[in-house]
Short mmCIF file of C-alpha atoms in Angstrom, two decimals:
data_model
loop_
_atom_site.label_atom_id
_atom_site.label_comp_id
_atom_site.label_asym_id
_atom_site.label_seq_id
_atom_site.Cartn_x
_atom_site.Cartn_y
_atom_site.Cartn_z
CA MET A 266 -49.25 -203.25 -67.56
CA SER A 267 -48.02 -202.03 -70.98
CA ALA A 268 -46.47 -198.59 -71.46
CA ALA A 269 -49.37 -197.48 -73.65
CA ALA A 270 -51.92 -198.59 -71.08
CA GLY A 271 -49.93 -196.93 -68.30
CA VAL A 272 -49.75 -193.54 -69.95
CA SER A 273 -53.42 -193.83 -70.98
CA PHE A 274 -54.45 -194.33 -67.35
CA LEU A 275 -52.34 -191.37 -66.23
CA ILE A 276 -53.64 -189.06 -68.96
CA LEU A 277 -57.26 -190.08 -68.32
CA SER A 278 -56.75 -189.49 -64.61
CA GLN A 279 -55.24 -186.07 -65.31
CA VAL A 280 -58.12 -185.12 -67.61
CA LEU A 281 -60.78 -186.06 -65.06
CA THR A 282 -59.06 -184.44 -62.10
CA LYS A 283 -58.12 -181.26 -63.96
CA ALA A 284 -61.67 -180.91 -65.26
CA PHE A 285 -63.00 -181.08 -61.70
CA THR A 286 -60.24 -178.76 -60.45
CA PHE A 287 -61.02 -176.34 -63.26
CA GLY A 288 -64.68 -176.23 -62.27
CA SER A 289 -63.95 -175.66 -58.59
CA ASN A 290 -61.39 -172.96 -59.41
CA GLN A 291 -64.04 -171.11 -61.39
CA VAL A 292 -66.12 -170.80 -58.25
CA LEU A 293 -63.12 -169.93 -56.08
CA VAL A 294 -61.77 -167.08 -58.23
CA ARG A 295 -65.20 -165.46 -58.19
CA ASN A 296 -65.27 -165.46 -54.39
CA ILE A 297 -61.74 -164.60 -53.29
CA SER A 298 -59.30 -161.82 -54.10
CA PRO A 299 -55.89 -161.94 -55.85
CA GLU A 300 -54.29 -161.32 -52.43
CA VAL A 301 -55.75 -164.53 -50.98
CA PHE A 302 -54.67 -166.48 -54.05
CA GLY A 303 -51.18 -165.06 -53.65
CA ILE A 304 -50.84 -166.08 -49.99
CA ALA A 305 -52.31 -169.54 -50.61
CA SER A 306 -49.99 -170.17 -53.55
CA TYR A 307 -47.01 -168.99 -51.49
CA LEU A 308 -47.78 -171.46 -48.68
CA GLU A 309 -48.33 -174.20 -51.26
CA PHE A 310 -44.94 -173.38 -52.76
CA LEU A 311 -43.27 -173.79 -49.36
CA VAL A 312 -44.96 -177.16 -48.83
CA GLU A 313 -43.96 -178.35 -52.30
CA SER A 314 -40.38 -177.20 -51.69
CA VAL A 315 -40.07 -179.24 -48.50
CA LEU A 316 -41.52 -182.30 -50.23
CA PHE A 317 -39.31 -181.81 -53.28
CA PHE A 318 -36.06 -181.56 -51.31
CA SER A 319 -37.09 -184.50 -49.11
CA ARG A 320 -38.15 -187.07 -51.70
CA GLU A 321 -37.29 -186.11 -55.30
CA ALA A 322 -33.73 -187.48 -55.23
CA GLU A 323 -35.00 -190.71 -53.67
CA ARG A 324 -37.69 -191.12 -56.34
CA ASN A 325 -35.15 -190.73 -59.14
CA ALA A 326 -32.47 -192.89 -57.52
CA ILE A 327 -34.64 -195.96 -56.85
CA GLN A 328 -35.65 -196.14 -60.51
CA ARG A 329 -32.17 -197.53 -61.21
CA VAL A 330 -32.31 -200.35 -58.67
CA ALA A 331 -31.51 -203.47 -60.70
CA ALA A 332 -31.51 -206.24 -58.06
CA GLN A 333 -33.74 -209.32 -57.98
CA PRO A 334 -37.42 -208.43 -57.29
CA ALA A 335 -37.48 -209.50 -53.63
CA LYS A 336 -34.22 -207.74 -52.81
CA ALA A 337 -35.16 -204.73 -54.94
CA ARG A 338 -38.36 -204.24 -52.95
CA GLN A 339 -36.43 -204.13 -49.67
CA ILE A 340 -33.84 -201.73 -51.13
CA ILE A 341 -36.62 -199.45 -52.38
CA THR A 342 -38.46 -199.66 -49.05
CA ASN A 343 -35.34 -198.64 -47.13
CA PHE A 344 -34.74 -195.65 -49.40
CA ALA A 345 -38.40 -194.64 -49.21
CA TYR A 346 -37.97 -193.96 -45.48
CA VAL A 347 -35.16 -191.46 -46.17
CA PRO A 348 -37.60 -188.62 -47.07
CA LEU A 349 -39.38 -189.01 -43.73
CA VAL A 350 -36.09 -188.56 -41.86
CA LEU A 351 -34.89 -185.80 -44.15
CA GLY A 352 -38.20 -183.95 -43.99
CA VAL A 353 -37.61 -182.83 -40.38
CA PRO A 354 -34.44 -180.74 -40.92
CA VAL A 355 -35.64 -179.55 -44.34
CA GLY A 356 -38.98 -178.45 -42.90
CA LEU A 357 -37.42 -176.70 -39.89
CA THR A 358 -34.88 -174.90 -42.08
CA THR A 359 -37.60 -173.73 -44.46
CA PHE A 360 -39.77 -172.48 -41.59
CA LEU A 361 -36.93 -170.59 -39.88
CA LEU A 362 -35.85 -168.95 -43.13
CA GLN A 363 -39.37 -167.87 -44.00
CA LYS A 364 -40.21 -166.70 -40.49
CA SER A 365 -37.56 -163.99 -40.79
CA SER A 366 -38.71 -162.90 -44.27
CA ALA A 367 -40.67 -159.73 -45.00
CA MET A 368 -43.37 -161.78 -46.72
CA TYR A 369 -44.08 -163.72 -43.53
CA ALA A 370 -43.86 -160.72 -41.19
CA GLU A 371 -45.98 -158.35 -43.28
CA THR A 372 -48.52 -160.67 -44.90
CA ILE A 373 -48.85 -164.08 -43.26
CA ALA A 374 -48.26 -163.40 -39.56
CA PRO A 375 -50.88 -160.58 -39.28
CA LEU A 376 -53.47 -162.69 -41.11
CA PRO A 377 -56.20 -164.15 -38.85
CA PHE A 378 -55.94 -167.93 -38.35
CA SER A 379 -52.42 -167.99 -39.85
CA GLY A 380 -51.34 -170.42 -37.12
CA ILE A 381 -54.02 -172.89 -38.23
CA SER A 382 -52.86 -172.64 -41.85
CA ILE A 383 -49.25 -173.35 -40.87
CA ALA A 384 -50.23 -176.27 -38.61
CA LEU A 385 -52.30 -177.84 -41.39
CA SER A 386 -49.37 -177.44 -43.79
CA VAL A 387 -46.95 -179.16 -41.40
CA PHE A 388 -49.34 -182.07 -40.83
CA LEU A 389 -49.95 -182.62 -44.55
CA ILE A 390 -46.17 -182.77 -45.18
CA PHE A 391 -45.95 -185.48 -42.51
CA LEU A 392 -48.74 -187.51 -44.15
CA GLU A 393 -47.16 -187.19 -47.61
CA LEU A 394 -43.82 -188.50 -46.37
CA ILE A 395 -45.44 -191.38 -44.47
CA ALA A 396 -47.06 -192.49 -47.73
CA GLU A 397 -43.75 -192.48 -49.62
CA PRO A 398 -42.86 -196.20 -49.12
CA LEU A 399 -46.27 -197.18 -50.48
CA PHE A 400 -45.90 -194.84 -53.44
CA ALA A 401 -42.34 -196.00 -54.20
CA LEU A 402 -43.28 -199.69 -54.32
CA ASN A 403 -46.30 -198.95 -56.48
CA GLN A 404 -44.08 -197.09 -58.95
CA TYR A 405 -41.61 -199.99 -58.99
CA LEU A 406 -44.47 -202.33 -59.93
CA LEU A 407 -45.63 -199.84 -62.62
CA ASN A 408 -49.17 -200.09 -61.27
CA PHE A 409 -50.53 -196.96 -62.92
CA LYS A 410 -54.12 -198.09 -62.55
CA VAL A 411 -53.95 -198.02 -58.75
CA ARG A 412 -52.10 -194.72 -58.78
CA SER A 413 -54.68 -193.16 -61.13
CA LYS A 414 -57.57 -194.25 -58.92
CA ILE A 415 -55.94 -192.92 -55.78
CA GLU A 416 -54.83 -189.58 -57.20
CA SER A 417 -58.17 -188.97 -58.93
CA SER A 418 -60.11 -189.64 -55.73
CA ALA A 419 -57.72 -187.51 -53.68
CA VAL A 420 -58.04 -184.55 -56.07
CA PHE A 421 -61.84 -184.74 -56.02
CA MET A 422 -61.80 -184.72 -52.22
CA ARG A 423 -59.33 -181.83 -52.11
CA CYS A 424 -61.39 -179.67 -54.48
CA PHE A 425 -64.64 -180.42 -52.67
CA SER A 426 -63.23 -179.74 -49.19
CA THR A 427 -61.50 -176.51 -50.27
CA LEU A 428 -64.59 -175.21 -52.03
CA ALA A 429 -66.91 -176.15 -49.17
CA ALA A 430 -64.64 -174.53 -46.59
CA VAL A 431 -64.31 -171.29 -48.60
CA LEU A 432 -68.06 -170.97 -49.21
CA ALA A 433 -68.84 -171.74 -45.55
CA SER A 434 -66.28 -169.14 -44.43
CA LYS A 435 -67.80 -166.52 -46.71
CA ARG A 436 -71.24 -167.19 -45.31
CA TYR A 437 -70.24 -166.61 -41.69
CA CYS A 438 -67.25 -164.24 -41.96
CA SER A 439 -66.13 -161.20 -43.91
CA GLY A 440 -63.15 -158.90 -44.34
CA ARG A 441 -59.81 -160.02 -42.95
CA GLU A 442 -61.34 -162.93 -41.06
CA PHE A 443 -62.67 -164.36 -44.31
CA ASP A 444 -59.28 -163.89 -45.99
CA GLY A 445 -57.60 -165.82 -43.17
CA LEU A 446 -60.13 -168.65 -43.28
CA ALA A 447 -59.90 -168.79 -47.08
CA VAL A 448 -56.14 -169.35 -46.87
CA ALA A 449 -56.71 -172.01 -44.20
CA SER A 450 -59.28 -173.63 -46.51
CA PHE A 451 -56.62 -174.16 -49.17
CA ALA A 452 -54.34 -175.77 -46.58
CA LEU A 453 -57.24 -177.95 -45.41
CA GLY A 454 -57.84 -179.10 -48.98
CA GLN A 455 -54.19 -180.09 -49.34
CA LEU A 456 -54.36 -181.98 -46.04
CA VAL A 457 -57.42 -183.91 -47.23
CA TYR A 458 -55.52 -184.79 -50.42
CA SER A 459 -52.54 -186.12 -48.44
CA ALA A 460 -54.74 -188.16 -46.11
CA ALA A 461 -56.71 -189.62 -49.02
CA THR A 462 -53.48 -190.57 -50.78
CA LEU A 463 -52.10 -192.36 -47.73
CA ILE A 464 -55.35 -194.23 -47.05
CA GLY A 465 -55.77 -195.07 -50.74
CA TYR A 466 -52.37 -196.73 -51.08
CA TRP A 467 -52.85 -198.52 -47.77
CA VAL A 468 -56.20 -199.99 -48.87
CA LEU A 469 -55.69 -200.60 -52.61
CA ALA A 470 -52.06 -201.68 -52.75
CA SER A 471 -51.52 -205.36 -53.56
CA TYR A 472 -48.48 -205.50 -51.27
CA LYS A 473 -47.58 -204.76 -47.69
CA VAL A 474 -44.82 -202.33 -46.89
CA ALA A 475 -42.08 -203.95 -44.88
CA ARG A 476 -40.06 -202.29 -42.19
CA ALA A 477 -36.66 -200.91 -43.04
CA GLU A 478 -34.28 -203.85 -42.69
CA ARG A 479 -30.67 -204.52 -43.53
CA VAL A 480 -30.08 -206.12 -46.91
CA GLU A 481 -27.57 -208.93 -47.17
CA GLU A 482 -25.36 -209.16 -50.26
CA LYS A 483 -22.46 -211.61 -50.22
CA ASP A 484 -20.64 -210.78 -46.99
CA ASN A 485 -22.05 -207.27 -46.64
CA LEU A 486 -25.00 -205.96 -44.66
CA TYR A 487 -26.37 -202.51 -45.41
CA TRP A 488 -29.43 -200.35 -44.87
CA LEU A 489 -28.96 -198.29 -48.03
CA GLU A 490 -27.54 -200.05 -51.08
CA PRO A 491 -24.13 -198.34 -51.71
CA ALA A 492 -24.45 -197.72 -55.47
CA THR A 493 -27.96 -196.30 -55.15
CA PHE A 494 -26.95 -194.22 -52.12
CA SER A 495 -24.04 -192.72 -54.04
CA LEU A 496 -26.41 -191.87 -56.89
CA TRP A 497 -28.91 -190.40 -54.40
CA LYS A 498 -26.27 -188.01 -53.04
CA SER A 499 -25.43 -186.76 -56.53
CA LEU A 500 -29.09 -186.37 -57.41
CA PHE A 501 -29.82 -184.54 -54.15
CA VAL A 502 -27.27 -181.84 -54.99
CA GLN A 503 -28.64 -181.61 -58.54
CA MET A 504 -32.22 -181.33 -57.24
CA ILE A 505 -31.28 -178.33 -55.10
CA PHE A 506 -30.16 -176.38 -58.16
CA LYS A 507 -32.99 -177.75 -60.27
CA HIS A 508 -35.56 -176.54 -57.76
CA LEU A 509 -33.92 -173.14 -57.49
CA LEU A 510 -34.02 -172.84 -61.27
CA THR A 511 -37.50 -174.27 -61.72
CA GLU A 512 -39.17 -172.67 -58.70
CA GLY A 513 -36.77 -169.81 -58.04
CA ASP A 514 -39.22 -167.51 -59.76
CA HIS A 515 -41.60 -168.01 -56.82
CA LEU A 516 -38.91 -166.85 -54.40
CA VAL A 517 -38.19 -163.78 -56.50
CA VAL A 518 -41.91 -163.12 -56.94
CA SER A 519 -42.32 -163.04 -53.16
CA TYR A 520 -39.41 -160.60 -52.94
CA LEU A 521 -40.11 -158.29 -55.89
CA PHE A 522 -43.91 -158.33 -56.15
CA ASP A 523 -46.74 -157.61 -53.75
CA VAL A 524 -49.31 -160.22 -52.77
CA ALA A 525 -51.84 -159.14 -55.43
CA GLU A 526 -49.28 -159.61 -58.21
CA GLN A 527 -48.37 -162.99 -56.75
CA GLY A 528 -52.04 -163.92 -56.98
CA VAL A 529 -52.09 -162.83 -60.63
CA TYR A 530 -49.05 -164.99 -61.37
CA SER A 531 -50.64 -167.94 -59.57
CA VAL A 532 -53.78 -167.71 -61.72
CA ILE A 533 -51.69 -167.39 -64.89
CA GLU A 534 -49.76 -170.52 -63.94
CA ASN A 535 -52.87 -172.51 -63.04
CA TYR A 536 -54.69 -171.80 -66.27
CA GLY A 537 -51.66 -171.57 -68.54
CA SER A 538 -50.12 -174.90 -67.62
CA ILE A 539 -53.29 -177.01 -67.81
CA VAL A 540 -52.18 -178.75 -71.02
CA ALA A 541 -48.67 -179.25 -69.66
CA ARG A 542 -50.02 -181.03 -66.58
CA LEU A 543 -52.65 -182.96 -68.51
CA LEU A 544 -50.49 -184.38 -71.27
CA PHE A 545 -46.80 -183.56 -70.93
CA GLN A 546 -46.35 -184.62 -67.31
CA PRO A 547 -47.63 -188.23 -67.69
CA ILE A 548 -45.58 -188.72 -70.87
CA GLU A 549 -42.42 -187.37 -69.23
CA GLU A 550 -42.88 -189.56 -66.18
CA LEU A 551 -43.44 -192.71 -68.24
CA LEU A 552 -40.53 -191.82 -70.52
CA ARG A 553 -38.19 -191.43 -67.56
CA MET A 554 -39.14 -194.78 -66.05
CA THR A 555 -39.09 -196.62 -69.39
CA PHE A 556 -35.70 -195.29 -70.50
CA THR A 557 -34.18 -195.87 -67.08
CA ARG A 558 -35.05 -199.55 -67.30
CA ILE A 559 -33.95 -199.82 -70.94
CA PHE A 560 -30.54 -198.21 -70.42
CA SER A 561 -29.85 -200.18 -67.23
CA LYS A 562 -29.72 -203.39 -69.33
CA LYS A 563 -26.45 -204.52 -70.87
CA ASP A 564 -28.09 -205.32 -74.22
CA ALA A 565 -30.18 -202.15 -74.41
CA ASP A 566 -31.81 -201.42 -77.79
CA VAL A 567 -30.47 -197.88 -78.10
CA SER A 568 -31.48 -197.41 -81.75
CA ALA A 569 -35.15 -198.11 -80.97
CA SER A 570 -35.04 -195.57 -78.13
CA TYR A 571 -33.81 -192.90 -80.57
CA LYS A 572 -36.74 -193.44 -82.91
CA LEU A 573 -39.07 -193.03 -79.93
CA MET A 574 -37.32 -189.81 -78.91
CA GLU A 575 -37.47 -188.45 -82.47
CA ASN A 576 -41.22 -189.05 -82.68
CA LEU A 577 -41.78 -187.51 -79.24
CA LEU A 578 -39.74 -184.41 -80.09
CA VAL A 579 -41.73 -183.90 -83.30
CA PHE A 580 -44.99 -184.49 -81.42
CA TYR A 581 -44.00 -181.94 -78.76
CA ALA A 582 -43.01 -179.43 -81.44
CA ASN A 583 -46.31 -179.78 -83.31
CA LEU A 584 -48.36 -179.53 -80.13
CA SER A 585 -46.33 -176.53 -78.98
CA LEU A 586 -47.00 -174.75 -82.27
CA LEU A 587 -50.73 -175.31 -81.85
CA LEU A 588 -50.56 -174.15 -78.22
CA VAL A 589 -48.83 -170.93 -79.19
CA LEU A 590 -51.20 -170.33 -82.10
CA ALA A 591 -54.41 -170.97 -80.18
CA GLY A 592 -53.25 -169.76 -76.76
CA TYR A 593 -51.59 -166.51 -77.72
CA THR A 594 -54.46 -165.41 -79.96
CA ASN A 595 -57.35 -166.49 -77.75
CA GLY A 596 -55.94 -166.90 -74.23
CA GLY A 597 -56.76 -163.43 -72.95
CA PHE A 598 -60.31 -163.53 -74.34
CA LEU A 599 -61.05 -166.95 -72.81
CA LEU A 600 -59.61 -165.92 -69.46
CA ARG A 601 -61.96 -162.94 -69.32
CA LEU A 602 -64.89 -165.30 -69.84
CA LEU A 603 -63.63 -167.66 -67.14
CA LEU A 604 -62.99 -165.02 -64.48
CA GLY A 605 -66.33 -163.34 -65.11
CA ARG A 606 -67.03 -159.77 -64.08
CA ASN A 607 -65.24 -159.90 -60.75
CA GLU A 608 -64.04 -156.31 -60.24
CA LYS A 609 -60.97 -157.38 -58.28
CA TRP A 610 -59.70 -159.48 -61.19
CA SER A 611 -60.86 -157.08 -63.92
CA ALA A 612 -58.71 -154.35 -62.43
CA SER A 613 -55.63 -156.61 -62.41
CA SER A 614 -53.11 -157.19 -65.21
CA VAL A 615 -53.82 -160.92 -65.49
CA PHE A 616 -55.32 -160.64 -69.01
CA ASP A 617 -52.26 -158.85 -70.39
CA TYR A 618 -49.74 -161.33 -69.01
CA PHE A 619 -51.60 -164.54 -69.82
CA PRO A 620 -50.80 -164.60 -73.59
CA GLN A 621 -47.14 -163.99 -72.73
CA TYR A 622 -47.14 -167.00 -70.41
CA VAL A 623 -48.48 -169.17 -73.25
CA LEU A 624 -45.24 -168.46 -75.17
CA TYR A 625 -43.32 -169.97 -72.24
CA LEU A 626 -45.13 -173.34 -72.40
CA PRO A 627 -43.09 -174.86 -75.29
CA PHE A 628 -39.89 -174.20 -73.32
CA LEU A 629 -41.42 -175.93 -70.31
CA ALA A 630 -42.49 -178.92 -72.41
CA PHE A 631 -39.17 -179.55 -74.17
CA ASN A 632 -37.21 -179.10 -70.96
CA GLY A 633 -39.33 -181.79 -69.30
CA ILE A 634 -38.83 -184.44 -71.97
CA LEU A 635 -35.11 -183.76 -72.49
CA GLU A 636 -34.32 -183.69 -68.77
CA GLY A 637 -36.28 -186.92 -68.43
CA PHE A 638 -33.99 -188.50 -71.03
CA PHE A 639 -30.90 -187.08 -69.32
CA SER A 640 -31.86 -188.45 -65.90
CA SER A 641 -32.41 -191.89 -67.45
CA ALA A 642 -29.24 -192.16 -69.54
CA SER A 643 -26.64 -190.18 -67.58
CA THR A 644 -23.88 -191.57 -65.40
CA GLN A 645 -23.13 -190.38 -61.89
CA LYS A 646 -20.22 -188.27 -63.18
CA GLN A 647 -22.44 -186.65 -65.80
CA ILE A 648 -25.03 -185.85 -63.15
CA GLY A 649 -22.31 -184.11 -61.14
CA THR A 650 -21.25 -182.06 -64.16
CA PHE A 651 -24.86 -181.09 -64.78
CA SER A 652 -25.13 -179.94 -61.16
CA VAL A 653 -22.18 -177.59 -61.71
CA PHE A 654 -23.83 -176.27 -64.87
CA MET A 655 -27.09 -175.76 -62.95
CA SER A 656 -25.31 -173.78 -60.24
CA VAL A 657 -23.72 -171.40 -62.75
CA SER A 658 -26.91 -171.01 -64.78
CA SER A 659 -28.91 -170.46 -61.58
CA ALA A 660 -26.83 -167.41 -60.72
CA ALA A 661 -27.05 -166.10 -64.29
CA VAL A 662 -30.82 -166.53 -64.59
CA LEU A 663 -31.61 -165.04 -61.19
CA THR A 664 -29.38 -162.07 -62.01
CA LEU A 665 -31.21 -161.62 -65.32
CA LEU A 666 -34.53 -161.85 -63.52
CA TYR A 667 -33.55 -159.18 -61.00
CA VAL A 668 -32.31 -156.83 -63.73
CA LEU A 669 -35.42 -157.24 -65.90
CA VAL A 670 -37.86 -156.74 -63.03
CA GLU A 671 -36.04 -154.24 -60.81
CA LYS A 672 -34.00 -152.20 -63.30
CA PHE A 673 -35.96 -152.40 -66.56
CA LEU A 674 -39.32 -152.48 -64.74
CA TRP A 675 -40.70 -155.24 -66.95
CA GLY A 676 -42.84 -156.64 -64.15
CA LEU A 677 -44.19 -160.15 -64.70
CA THR A 678 -43.03 -159.94 -68.33
CA GLY A 679 -39.46 -159.95 -67.03
CA LEU A 680 -40.25 -163.00 -64.94
CA ILE A 681 -41.62 -164.88 -67.96
CA VAL A 682 -38.62 -163.92 -70.14
CA ALA A 683 -36.18 -165.05 -67.44
CA ASN A 684 -38.03 -168.36 -67.15
CA MET A 685 -37.68 -168.83 -70.91
CA ALA A 686 -33.93 -168.20 -70.66
CA ASN A 687 -33.72 -170.65 -67.77
CA MET A 688 -35.45 -173.42 -69.70
CA MET A 689 -33.50 -172.69 -72.89
CA LEU A 690 -30.17 -173.19 -71.13
CA ARG A 691 -31.28 -176.56 -69.79
CA ILE A 692 -32.81 -177.60 -73.14
CA VAL A 693 -29.56 -176.90 -75.01
CA TYR A 694 -27.47 -178.76 -72.42
CA CYS A 695 -29.69 -181.85 -72.44
CA PHE A 696 -30.07 -181.86 -76.23
CA VAL A 697 -26.29 -181.77 -76.69
CA PHE A 698 -26.10 -184.67 -74.23
CA LEU A 699 -28.73 -186.60 -76.23
CA VAL A 700 -26.83 -186.19 -79.52
CA ASP A 701 -23.53 -187.14 -77.88
CA PHE A 702 -25.12 -190.16 -76.15
CA TYR A 703 -26.39 -191.66 -79.40
CA LYS A 704 -23.15 -190.83 -81.20
CA LYS A 705 -21.19 -192.82 -78.60
CA ASN A 706 -23.62 -195.71 -79.10
CA ASN A 707 -23.14 -195.60 -82.89
CA VAL A 708 -26.66 -194.34 -83.57
CA THR A 709 -27.01 -191.62 -86.19
CA THR A 710 -29.12 -188.67 -85.08
CA ASN A 711 -30.84 -187.43 -88.20
CA LEU A 712 -31.62 -183.84 -87.22
CA ALA A 713 -32.41 -182.99 -90.83
CA SER A 714 -35.32 -185.45 -90.68
CA ILE A 715 -36.78 -183.65 -87.66
CA VAL A 716 -36.40 -180.25 -89.35
CA ASN A 717 -38.05 -181.52 -92.54
CA ARG A 718 -41.01 -182.94 -90.59
CA LEU A 719 -41.53 -179.56 -88.91
CA ALA A 720 -41.27 -177.41 -92.06
CA LEU A 721 -44.94 -177.75 -93.03
CA PRO A 722 -46.32 -177.13 -89.49
CA LEU A 723 -44.11 -174.04 -89.10
CA LEU A 724 -45.27 -172.67 -92.45
CA SER A 725 -48.90 -173.37 -91.56
CA VAL A 726 -48.74 -171.60 -88.18
CA ALA A 727 -46.82 -168.62 -89.58
CA THR A 728 -49.37 -168.29 -92.38
CA THR A 729 -52.24 -168.41 -89.89
CA PHE A 730 -50.70 -165.61 -87.81
CA GLY A 731 -50.26 -163.58 -90.99
CA ILE A 732 -53.87 -164.13 -92.06
CA GLN A 733 -55.18 -163.04 -88.66
CA GLN A 734 -53.08 -159.88 -88.77
CA LYS A 735 -53.81 -158.91 -92.38
CA VAL A 736 -57.44 -160.03 -92.77
CA PHE A 737 -58.78 -159.42 -89.25
CA GLY A 738 -56.46 -156.52 -88.42
CA GLN A 739 -55.23 -158.03 -85.12
CA ILE A 740 -53.60 -161.16 -83.76
CA GLN A 741 -55.45 -161.46 -80.44
CA SER A 742 -59.20 -162.08 -80.24
CA ARG A 743 -61.32 -159.31 -78.72
CA THR A 744 -64.86 -160.53 -79.41
CA PHE A 745 -66.66 -163.85 -79.73
CA VAL A 746 -66.67 -163.47 -83.53
CA ASP A 747 -62.88 -163.05 -83.46
CA PHE A 748 -62.63 -166.17 -81.33
CA VAL A 749 -64.73 -168.28 -83.73
CA GLU A 750 -62.72 -167.10 -86.74
CA SER A 751 -59.45 -167.81 -84.96
CA ALA A 752 -60.66 -171.26 -83.87
CA GLY A 753 -61.45 -172.09 -87.50
CA LEU A 754 -57.95 -171.10 -88.61
CA CYS A 755 -56.41 -173.14 -85.77
CA PHE A 756 -58.42 -176.17 -86.87
CA VAL A 757 -57.10 -175.79 -90.42
CA SER A 758 -53.55 -175.71 -89.04
CA LEU A 759 -54.27 -178.89 -87.08
CA LEU A 760 -55.44 -180.63 -90.27
CA VAL A 761 -52.27 -179.52 -92.06
CA ILE A 762 -50.11 -180.94 -89.26
CA LEU A 763 -52.00 -184.25 -89.27
CA TYR A 764 -51.58 -184.45 -93.04
CA GLY A 765 -47.83 -183.89 -92.73
CA GLU A 766 -47.53 -186.67 -90.13
CA ARG A 767 -49.93 -189.09 -91.86
CA LYS A 768 -47.26 -191.70 -92.66
CA THR A 769 -45.94 -191.75 -89.10
CA LEU A 770 -49.46 -191.98 -87.67
CA VAL A 771 -50.41 -194.89 -89.97
CA SER A 772 -47.17 -196.69 -89.09
CA LEU A 773 -47.78 -196.30 -85.35
CA LEU A 774 -51.38 -197.49 -85.66
CA LYS A 775 -50.28 -200.58 -87.58
CA LYS A 776 -47.60 -201.28 -84.99
CA GLU A 777 -50.13 -200.97 -82.17
CA LYS A 778 -52.50 -203.31 -84.03
CA ARG A 779 -49.77 -205.92 -84.47
CA ALA A 780 -48.96 -205.69 -80.77
CA GLU A 781 -52.62 -206.26 -79.86
CA ILE A 782 -52.79 -209.30 -82.18
CA LYS A 783 -49.62 -210.69 -80.61
CA ILE A 784 -51.04 -210.27 -77.10
CA GLU A 785 -54.35 -211.91 -78.08
CA LYS A 786 -52.47 -214.84 -79.64
CA ALA A 787 -50.37 -215.29 -76.50
CA GLU A 788 -53.53 -215.28 -74.36
CA ARG A 789 -55.20 -217.90 -76.62
CA ASP A 790 -52.09 -220.09 -76.51
CA GLY A 791 -52.07 -219.83 -72.74
CA GLN A 792 -55.73 -220.82 -72.50
CA MET A 793 -55.17 -223.81 -74.81
CA ALA A 794 -52.20 -224.92 -72.72
CA ASP A 795 -54.31 -224.71 -69.53
CA GLU A 796 -57.11 -226.71 -71.16
CA ALA A 797 -54.64 -229.37 -72.34
CA GLU A 798 -53.27 -229.75 -68.80
CA ASN A 799 -56.80 -230.16 -67.41
#
């Protein structure tokens, strides 16, 4: 499958699943309180942490396996069993640490049916890790179509089961009992997702997962290929710091904020990062896999990879400008429409913080694409250096977060600002690496070209903000009329950006057309050869 087709399948899958998730969330937020959302998101964070520590290093390490296909499959299979083994100590450590926390003792333990929620969470982790060998081989084969089908179906089933369980609980229970069952309903939905994923790969995969077996190479026998295992160890250390930096805000949120504020932050994240999950995540994933394979070759076309990175950086910058323009001005107004007249949410601060979170999205986007490039092009020594940098920056960012929230009393604003600082540190580090990488490979990085391409979009967005402030007297929309006027200005900015990038867009379309013609010609030649043989 081509790269374009692969990312198209992933984006289409994300659009369909997020649309369904969005609809189900609309019903959920109207029926449950911020406190329930906070507890459910906290348990989900713990599950994701166990899965991340167990399998993320393995997923990144096996992308660099460069053996012959048959041997590569066995190497990947062996490594894919590592998360299942690692999941036991990681899960136990996480549970013991959280069991002694104030969050668990004061909020989760007293909640009715909390034992059921925890049991469901443990079981879903087990199912996720069992499915890892199937997932790893599918990724190696770049079979995005199968993955899209499986993940789409699993998300639909998760949303339906969660929604059905919450509505059924509300019908028969109330008060604290309903809160406990609502939290368990979220865990049940995640369990259904994990089971559907495992069954989906088992049924749809075009391969059978072998047992872990020793691989023979020359006179050596090994379970885990030495070079990949060494890389895995370096990545595992890096992933610890990466997770603390990326998800450390959740830990601090559980320490510094009450459950209601955690629920507010969860809703802000869910709605605010929709575009990031829809579009940025599939592109970053495909970029990481594509560059890893390109740079692992001895005759890698480094200059072509730079042109791709330049276009992606400009695309991300333009999209980020539109996100900030449309999201900051209209985000609070749209969120009020989505959450309805629920008194529990109306009394919260979610509408004030949401526009601030929109400003954080560009940092999140650029960090994703630049770290994807770093993980693809870096050596083992460079990964180790990055881990040291992550450890130092982790301490600095968490200290900043504590000061902003606890000393300056900035609340969730302090959390958002600290997250921006966190991402900015990583963006600068990875961008310096990118420039240095191409310099060592004798490729000129024309930063002036990128700046020139962004001059018109920046001017357009700045002008639009100025018009909204001067003409309409405010930047953020308050009424439906404000929203319509702002949407019109955003559309004009989009047209200006498209005009500025017209030459690049035409060039890419022509290139895609030539590629399609080349593929069609190859297929015709193949058919003619088959007919000649017959």
